[in-house]
Amino acid sequence: MDAAGSATRSARPVFDALASRRFVVVSGKGGVGRTTVAAMCGLELAARGAKVLVATTGHDDRLGWMLGSATLTDKPLRVAEGLFVQRLFAPTCIREYGALVLRSARVSSLVFDNRIVARLMRAIPGLDDFSLLGKAWHEAFRGGDYDVVVFDGPATGHLLYTLGVPRAILSTIAPGPLVREAELMQRHLEDTERTAAVLVGLPERWPLTELDELGVALRQQVGLPVAAVVVNGLWPHACPGQQGLHAGDAAAAALQRLADAAAVGARQRQELAAWRAASGASRSTVVTLPWRFDGAGSIAALRSLAEHGVVVDQPEVAT
Amino acid sequence: MTADATLQIPATRRVALVVGPGGVGKTTVAAALAVRAAAVGRRTIVVTIDPSRRLAQALGLGPSSGHAPGDVARVEIDGARLDALLLDTQRTFDTIVREHSPNKAAAEAMLVNPIYRAMVRSLGGALEYAATAQVHMLASSGQYDLVVLDTPPTANAIDFLEAPSQIAEVASNPAAKFLAQSGRLGMRFLGLGSGLVLKVLESVGGGAFVGDLGRFLADFGAVLTEFQRRAGALADVLTSPSTGVVLTTAATEFSVREALAFLVVLVERKLRVDGVILNRVDGEVPPWPGDDAVREVLAREGGDVEAALAQARALHHDLGHQAATARAAEQALRERWPRTPLVLVPRMVPPPSSLAELRAMGASIWPTGA
């Protein structure tokens, strides 16, 4: 039993289950470690023998940095055995989509590299989101190059919008090639066997409650099932030496500093317990990841992070 | 960087842009600065994008307070007053459309245009454009001595700085007029005929879409041009001497790497950087007192002393590692930007979010508040 009040066990089965999916959407609010979790999932799934692409819509290079690459480009880059990373860049995705529609990469470049067309394309609402999601989906279900695509997608604020684009297309646009694509995409998003979302949050009660609400909205509005809620950055709470400490001990200053750190972890566990007690409706599996004092900025650190992942909450059987 | 422990912002600043990489605590810093300015009696408003629920509540922006996004909320701080605004892209654009359309009927037609409504929600750069425009409108309203903007989460400074001109460029597309007038025919005039472009565009948006888009862009471009003609170019707001930048970063390797890149761009673009806030700094850890000194304490607790010792030693090592990372971050900033004031803010878990906590943070970062 841990302080959050339940038996703990390894998160390995959660990764095992994700490895059988084709499309894993990772999201969370800015700064919670979304990209870290996406990279970690990528490593874990690749370690299970899958050929994995982690595709990010973020504009920074962090996904590359943490996996040992100095940069991150719009071309897939191999960073570990079976693991590739790529930045999804809307204009590139649109040109590639154009090549599919026009059945020629050369003609597509001719059209989309035209400056006036490029500007017009940028003005089409939703097209960027559609092209990013479409590209990730294409690699997951049609491209054939990968077994699993981990989509380090937009932050929670924008996620419903991006994932809602296929449905929006279905309800607003006249039948045509795009609608057929959107139909297929929507069917795959709703396919619990092949698609899953992983939502990431910090161990704070209200942000986690917001994450639950997002999970419900994802199921209801997009049809996308949430495989796990990952609670990232849990500080240690066990700290030896607190009870036995006397004023004037030679070890007082150092042990007090350890106690201060453990107080952070203890407080986080209270928040976690309060959230779990209140979120009876949420049936998601909860995985906690320990705070990484070294910043989780390397493949070794990410593997260790996954190893220390712990499942603290199993869905109760709905009655 | 100088050894300044606190921020000094010139009194001439009317706008403070809080910029920095994602997830470093920008929103908290922006709120703390605004709370401080308000507490010393300046008429202040903070414009924020995506605050945590608790922070929003502290600023009077919570859903329970009855405020809709885009409404100005007001909180009291020791008898002083702080205004806060949750940026609502749609409402900011609606205001621009209402005030700068050729007539009321044209404005109403645009406000209900589905392309317009989708555009303000999803077009890349629309959020950044709205943020800059909103700050500009507030600063020139004469109601405030200081407008603090918590900038949208962009990975680099260029994304934020270039967004206004990107939107203007989209709206001023020379193709728009042709498309508006003649649809298919217009595409041929532009030399893009042969149906290829149309095939793609129409497969994206349906049959009548190209003409609709062209008409919308022509009208919308006219509105933005009129707005900028009356208000002055938005890009000038950013480089004006009355605008200062407070770069915020967390004391981690990756954040500082990104912050250093931000600084280069900000300076190149002639923005005035008033200071750098290094957030979430872990202070020095007292040295390990020696195994025996620790054993002495642990023995009083009973249990497996050696196991407890190993645990304590591991945690001490981890904390030391984290403090060293913060020190390296500080050093990297000081070395590269020796003359820019650097303010260190200790790590707080969870980050400050009540008004009292923000007040304390603001007072320590920026004691003068003016």
Short mmCIF file of N, CA, C and O in Angstrom, two decimals, chain B residues 204-280:
data_model
loop_
_atom_site.label_atom_id
_atom_site.label_comp_id
_atom_site.label_asym_id
_atom_site.label_seq_id
_atom_site.Cartn_x
_atom_site.Cartn_y
_atom_site.Cartn_z
N VAL B 204 -10.63 19.70 -50.85
CA VAL B 204 -10.48 20.08 -49.46
C VAL B 204 -11.76 20.70 -48.93
O VAL B 204 -12.21 20.42 -47.84
N GLY B 205 -12.35 21.57 -49.72
CA GLY B 205 -13.44 22.35 -49.14
C GLY B 205 -14.78 22.26 -49.82
O GLY B 205 -15.69 23.00 -49.48
N GLY B 206 -14.95 21.40 -50.79
CA GLY B 206 -16.25 21.33 -51.45
C GLY B 206 -16.33 22.33 -52.60
O GLY B 206 -15.49 23.22 -52.73
N GLY B 207 -17.35 22.20 -53.43
CA GLY B 207 -17.44 22.90 -54.71
C GLY B 207 -17.37 24.41 -54.66
O GLY B 207 -16.54 25.02 -55.34
N ALA B 208 -18.21 25.05 -53.85
CA ALA B 208 -18.29 26.50 -53.88
C ALA B 208 -17.24 27.14 -52.98
O ALA B 208 -17.16 28.35 -52.85
N PHE B 209 -16.42 26.28 -52.38
CA PHE B 209 -15.55 26.74 -51.31
C PHE B 209 -14.54 27.81 -51.75
O PHE B 209 -14.30 28.78 -51.05
N VAL B 210 -13.97 27.61 -52.94
CA VAL B 210 -12.89 28.51 -53.36
C VAL B 210 -13.39 29.94 -53.48
O VAL B 210 -12.76 30.89 -53.00
N GLY B 211 -14.55 30.11 -54.09
CA GLY B 211 -15.12 31.45 -54.23
C GLY B 211 -15.45 32.05 -52.88
O GLY B 211 -15.14 33.22 -52.61
N ASP B 212 -16.04 31.25 -52.00
CA ASP B 212 -16.39 31.73 -50.65
C ASP B 212 -15.14 32.18 -49.90
O ASP B 212 -15.14 33.23 -49.26
N LEU B 213 -14.10 31.37 -50.01
CA LEU B 213 -12.86 31.68 -49.30
C LEU B 213 -12.28 32.99 -49.83
O LEU B 213 -11.86 33.86 -49.07
N GLY B 214 -12.29 33.13 -51.15
CA GLY B 214 -11.76 34.35 -51.77
C GLY B 214 -12.53 35.58 -51.30
O GLY B 214 -11.93 36.58 -50.91
N ARG B 215 -13.84 35.49 -51.30
CA ARG B 215 -14.66 36.63 -50.86
C ARG B 215 -14.38 36.97 -49.40
O ARG B 215 -14.22 38.12 -49.03
N PHE B 216 -14.29 35.92 -48.59
CA PHE B 216 -14.02 36.15 -47.17
C PHE B 216 -12.67 36.83 -46.98
O PHE B 216 -12.54 37.82 -46.26
N LEU B 217 -11.65 36.32 -47.65
CA LEU B 217 -10.30 36.86 -47.45
C LEU B 217 -10.23 38.32 -47.89
O LEU B 217 -9.58 39.14 -47.26
N ALA B 218 -10.91 38.65 -48.99
CA ALA B 218 -10.89 40.03 -49.48
C ALA B 218 -11.51 40.95 -48.42
O ALA B 218 -10.95 42.00 -48.09
N ASP B 219 -12.65 40.54 -47.86
CA ASP B 219 -13.32 41.38 -46.85
C ASP B 219 -12.50 41.45 -45.57
O ASP B 219 -12.33 42.51 -44.97
N PHE B 220 -12.01 40.30 -45.15
CA PHE B 220 -11.28 40.25 -43.88
C PHE B 220 -9.97 41.04 -43.99
O PHE B 220 -9.59 41.76 -43.06
N GLY B 221 -9.32 40.93 -45.14
CA GLY B 221 -8.10 41.69 -45.37
C GLY B 221 -8.36 43.18 -45.25
O GLY B 221 -7.57 43.92 -44.66
N ALA B 222 -9.51 43.63 -45.78
CA ALA B 222 -9.85 45.06 -45.71
C ALA B 222 -10.04 45.50 -44.26
O ALA B 222 -9.60 46.59 -43.87
N VAL B 223 -10.67 44.64 -43.46
CA VAL B 223 -10.89 44.98 -42.04
C VAL B 223 -9.56 45.11 -41.30
O VAL B 223 -9.32 46.09 -40.59
N LEU B 224 -8.68 44.13 -41.51
CA LEU B 224 -7.39 44.18 -40.81
C LEU B 224 -6.55 45.36 -41.27
O LEU B 224 -5.86 46.00 -40.47
N THR B 225 -6.62 45.67 -42.55
CA THR B 225 -5.87 46.82 -43.08
C THR B 225 -6.36 48.11 -42.42
O THR B 225 -5.57 48.96 -42.01
N GLU B 226 -7.68 48.22 -42.30
CA GLU B 226 -8.26 49.41 -41.68
C GLU B 226 -7.86 49.49 -40.20
O GLU B 226 -7.51 50.55 -39.69
N PHE B 227 -7.90 48.34 -39.51
CA PHE B 227 -7.50 48.29 -38.10
C PHE B 227 -6.06 48.77 -37.95
O PHE B 227 -5.75 49.62 -37.11
N GLN B 228 -5.18 48.24 -38.79
CA GLN B 228 -3.77 48.60 -38.67
C GLN B 228 -3.53 50.05 -39.11
O GLN B 228 -2.63 50.71 -38.60
N ARG B 229 -4.34 50.54 -40.06
CA ARG B 229 -4.16 51.93 -40.50
C ARG B 229 -4.48 52.87 -39.34
O ARG B 229 -3.76 53.82 -39.07
N ARG B 230 -5.55 52.55 -38.61
CA ARG B 230 -5.94 53.44 -37.51
C ARG B 230 -5.08 53.20 -36.27
O ARG B 230 -4.76 54.13 -35.54
N ALA B 231 -4.74 51.94 -36.03
CA ALA B 231 -4.06 51.62 -34.76
C ALA B 231 -2.54 51.66 -34.89
O ALA B 231 -1.84 51.72 -33.89
N GLY B 232 -2.04 51.65 -36.11
CA GLY B 232 -0.60 51.54 -36.29
C GLY B 232 -0.24 50.07 -36.40
O GLY B 232 -0.99 49.21 -35.93
N ALA B 233 0.89 49.79 -37.01
CA ALA B 233 1.27 48.39 -37.24
C ALA B 233 1.49 47.68 -35.90
O ALA B 233 2.11 48.22 -35.00
N LEU B 234 0.95 46.48 -35.82
CA LEU B 234 1.06 45.72 -34.57
C LEU B 234 2.51 45.40 -34.24
O LEU B 234 2.90 45.37 -33.08
N ALA B 235 3.30 45.18 -35.28
CA ALA B 235 4.70 44.84 -35.04
C ALA B 235 5.40 45.97 -34.29
O ALA B 235 6.31 45.73 -33.49
N ASP B 236 4.94 47.22 -34.51
CA ASP B 236 5.57 48.36 -33.83
C ASP B 236 5.29 48.34 -32.32
O ASP B 236 6.07 48.89 -31.54
N VAL B 237 4.16 47.75 -31.94
CA VAL B 237 3.83 47.67 -30.51
C VAL B 237 4.95 46.94 -29.78
O VAL B 237 5.39 47.32 -28.70
N LEU B 238 5.43 45.85 -30.43
CA LEU B 238 6.41 45.00 -29.77
C LEU B 238 7.76 45.70 -29.61
O LEU B 238 8.46 45.49 -28.63
N THR B 239 8.11 46.55 -30.58
CA THR B 239 9.44 47.17 -30.54
C THR B 239 9.41 48.59 -29.97
O THR B 239 10.43 49.25 -29.91
N SER B 240 8.24 49.05 -29.54
CA SER B 240 8.13 50.39 -28.98
C SER B 240 8.92 50.50 -27.68
O SER B 240 9.03 49.53 -26.92
N PRO B 241 9.48 51.70 -27.39
CA PRO B 241 10.22 51.88 -26.13
C PRO B 241 9.33 51.71 -24.90
O PRO B 241 9.85 51.53 -23.79
N SER B 242 8.02 51.74 -25.07
CA SER B 242 7.16 51.56 -23.91
C SER B 242 6.83 50.09 -23.67
O SER B 242 6.05 49.74 -22.79
N THR B 243 7.43 49.20 -24.48
CA THR B 243 7.22 47.76 -24.29
C THR B 243 8.51 47.10 -23.81
O THR B 243 9.56 47.27 -24.43
N GLY B 244 8.42 46.37 -22.72
CA GLY B 244 9.58 45.63 -22.21
C GLY B 244 9.27 44.15 -22.17
O GLY B 244 8.11 43.74 -22.09
N VAL B 245 10.32 43.34 -22.27
CA VAL B 245 10.16 41.89 -22.27
C VAL B 245 10.77 41.31 -21.00
O VAL B 245 11.87 41.70 -20.60
N VAL B 246 10.04 40.41 -20.36
CA VAL B 246 10.59 39.66 -19.24
C VAL B 246 10.64 38.20 -19.69
O VAL B 246 9.61 37.56 -19.87
N LEU B 247 11.86 37.72 -19.93
CA LEU B 247 12.00 36.34 -20.39
C LEU B 247 11.97 35.42 -19.17
O LEU B 247 12.71 35.63 -18.22
N THR B 248 11.12 34.40 -19.24
CA THR B 248 11.04 33.46 -18.13
C THR B 248 11.50 32.09 -18.61
O THR B 248 11.18 31.68 -19.72
N THR B 249 12.27 31.42 -17.77
CA THR B 249 12.68 30.06 -18.13
C THR B 249 12.81 29.25 -16.85
O THR B 249 12.95 29.80 -15.76
N ALA B 250 12.71 27.95 -16.99
CA ALA B 250 12.92 27.09 -15.83
C ALA B 250 14.40 26.72 -15.77
O ALA B 250 15.09 26.76 -16.78
N ALA B 251 14.85 26.36 -14.58
CA ALA B 251 16.27 26.07 -14.39
C ALA B 251 16.59 24.64 -14.79
O ALA B 251 17.11 23.85 -14.00
N THR B 252 16.24 24.27 -16.02
CA THR B 252 16.60 22.95 -16.53
C THR B 252 17.42 23.12 -17.80
O THR B 252 17.37 24.17 -18.44
N GLU B 253 18.13 22.07 -18.16
CA GLU B 253 19.02 22.15 -19.30
C GLU B 253 18.28 22.54 -20.58
O GLU B 253 18.67 23.46 -21.30
N PHE B 254 17.16 21.84 -20.85
CA PHE B 254 16.45 22.07 -22.11
C PHE B 254 15.81 23.46 -22.14
O PHE B 254 15.86 24.16 -23.16
N SER B 255 15.19 23.87 -21.03
CA SER B 255 14.53 25.18 -21.01
C SER B 255 15.53 26.30 -21.22
O SER B 255 15.26 27.26 -21.93
N VAL B 256 16.70 26.17 -20.60
CA VAL B 256 17.70 27.23 -20.73
C VAL B 256 18.27 27.25 -22.15
O VAL B 256 18.49 28.31 -22.73
N ARG B 257 18.41 26.07 -22.74
CA ARG B 257 18.87 26.02 -24.12
C ARG B 257 17.88 26.80 -25.01
O ARG B 257 18.28 27.58 -25.88
N GLU B 258 16.60 26.59 -24.76
CA GLU B 258 15.58 27.30 -25.54
C GLU B 258 15.56 28.79 -25.22
O GLU B 258 15.40 29.64 -26.10
N ALA B 259 15.74 29.12 -23.93
CA ALA B 259 15.71 30.53 -23.52
C ALA B 259 16.86 31.30 -24.17
O ALA B 259 16.68 32.45 -24.59
N LEU B 260 18.02 30.68 -24.27
CA LEU B 260 19.16 31.36 -24.89
C LEU B 260 18.85 31.67 -26.35
O LEU B 260 19.19 32.74 -26.86
N ALA B 261 18.17 30.73 -27.02
CA ALA B 261 17.77 30.98 -28.41
C ALA B 261 16.74 32.12 -28.48
O ALA B 261 16.79 32.96 -29.38
N PHE B 262 15.81 32.15 -27.53
CA PHE B 262 14.82 33.23 -27.45
C PHE B 262 15.53 34.58 -27.38
O PHE B 262 15.18 35.52 -28.08
N LEU B 263 16.52 34.66 -26.47
CA LEU B 263 17.19 35.94 -26.23
C LEU B 263 17.84 36.48 -27.50
O LEU B 263 17.75 37.67 -27.80
N VAL B 264 18.47 35.58 -28.25
CA VAL B 264 19.12 36.01 -29.49
C VAL B 264 18.10 36.66 -30.41
O VAL B 264 18.31 37.75 -30.95
N VAL B 265 16.96 35.99 -30.57
CA VAL B 265 15.93 36.50 -31.47
C VAL B 265 15.35 37.83 -30.96
O VAL B 265 15.18 38.78 -31.71
N LEU B 266 15.07 37.89 -29.68
CA LEU B 266 14.47 39.10 -29.11
C LEU B 266 15.38 40.31 -29.33
O LEU B 266 14.92 41.39 -29.70
N VAL B 267 16.67 40.10 -29.12
CA VAL B 267 17.61 41.21 -29.26
C VAL B 267 17.77 41.58 -30.73
O VAL B 267 17.79 42.75 -31.10
N GLU B 268 17.86 40.55 -31.59
CA GLU B 268 17.93 40.80 -33.03
C GLU B 268 16.75 41.64 -33.52
O GLU B 268 16.90 42.51 -34.37
N ARG B 269 15.58 41.31 -32.97
CA ARG B 269 14.36 42.01 -33.41
C ARG B 269 14.15 43.33 -32.69
O ARG B 269 13.08 43.91 -32.75
N LYS B 270 15.14 43.75 -31.94
CA LYS B 270 15.13 45.05 -31.28
C LYS B 270 14.04 45.19 -30.21
O LYS B 270 13.50 46.27 -29.99
N LEU B 271 13.70 44.09 -29.56
CA LEU B 271 12.83 44.20 -28.40
C LEU B 271 13.71 44.52 -27.19
O LEU B 271 14.90 44.22 -27.19
N ARG B 272 13.10 45.13 -26.19
CA ARG B 272 13.87 45.54 -25.01
C ARG B 272 13.70 44.50 -23.90
O ARG B 272 12.61 44.37 -23.35
N VAL B 273 14.76 43.78 -23.61
CA VAL B 273 14.68 42.73 -22.59
C VAL B 273 15.02 43.35 -21.24
O VAL B 273 16.15 43.73 -20.99
N ASP B 274 14.02 43.46 -20.37
CA ASP B 274 14.23 44.10 -19.06
C ASP B 274 14.79 43.15 -18.02
O ASP B 274 15.28 43.58 -16.99
N GLY B 275 14.70 41.88 -18.29
CA GLY B 275 15.26 40.95 -17.33
C GLY B 275 14.91 39.51 -17.67
O GLY B 275 14.04 39.25 -18.50
N VAL B 276 15.64 38.61 -17.03
CA VAL B 276 15.38 37.18 -17.20
C VAL B 276 15.02 36.61 -15.84
O VAL B 276 15.69 36.88 -14.84
N ILE B 277 13.93 35.85 -15.80
CA ILE B 277 13.53 35.18 -14.56
C ILE B 277 13.91 33.71 -14.69
O ILE B 277 13.42 33.02 -15.59
N LEU B 278 14.77 33.26 -13.82
CA LEU B 278 15.12 31.85 -13.80
C LEU B 278 14.26 31.21 -12.71
O LEU B 278 14.48 31.41 -11.52
N ASN B 279 13.26 30.47 -13.17
CA ASN B 279 12.24 29.94 -12.27
C ASN B 279 12.59 28.51 -11.84
O ASN B 279 13.31 27.81 -12.54
N ARG B 280 12.02 28.08 -10.72
CA ARG B 280 12.21 26.72 -10.20
C ARG B 280 13.68 26.40 -9.96
O ARG B 280 14.21 25.41 -10.47
#
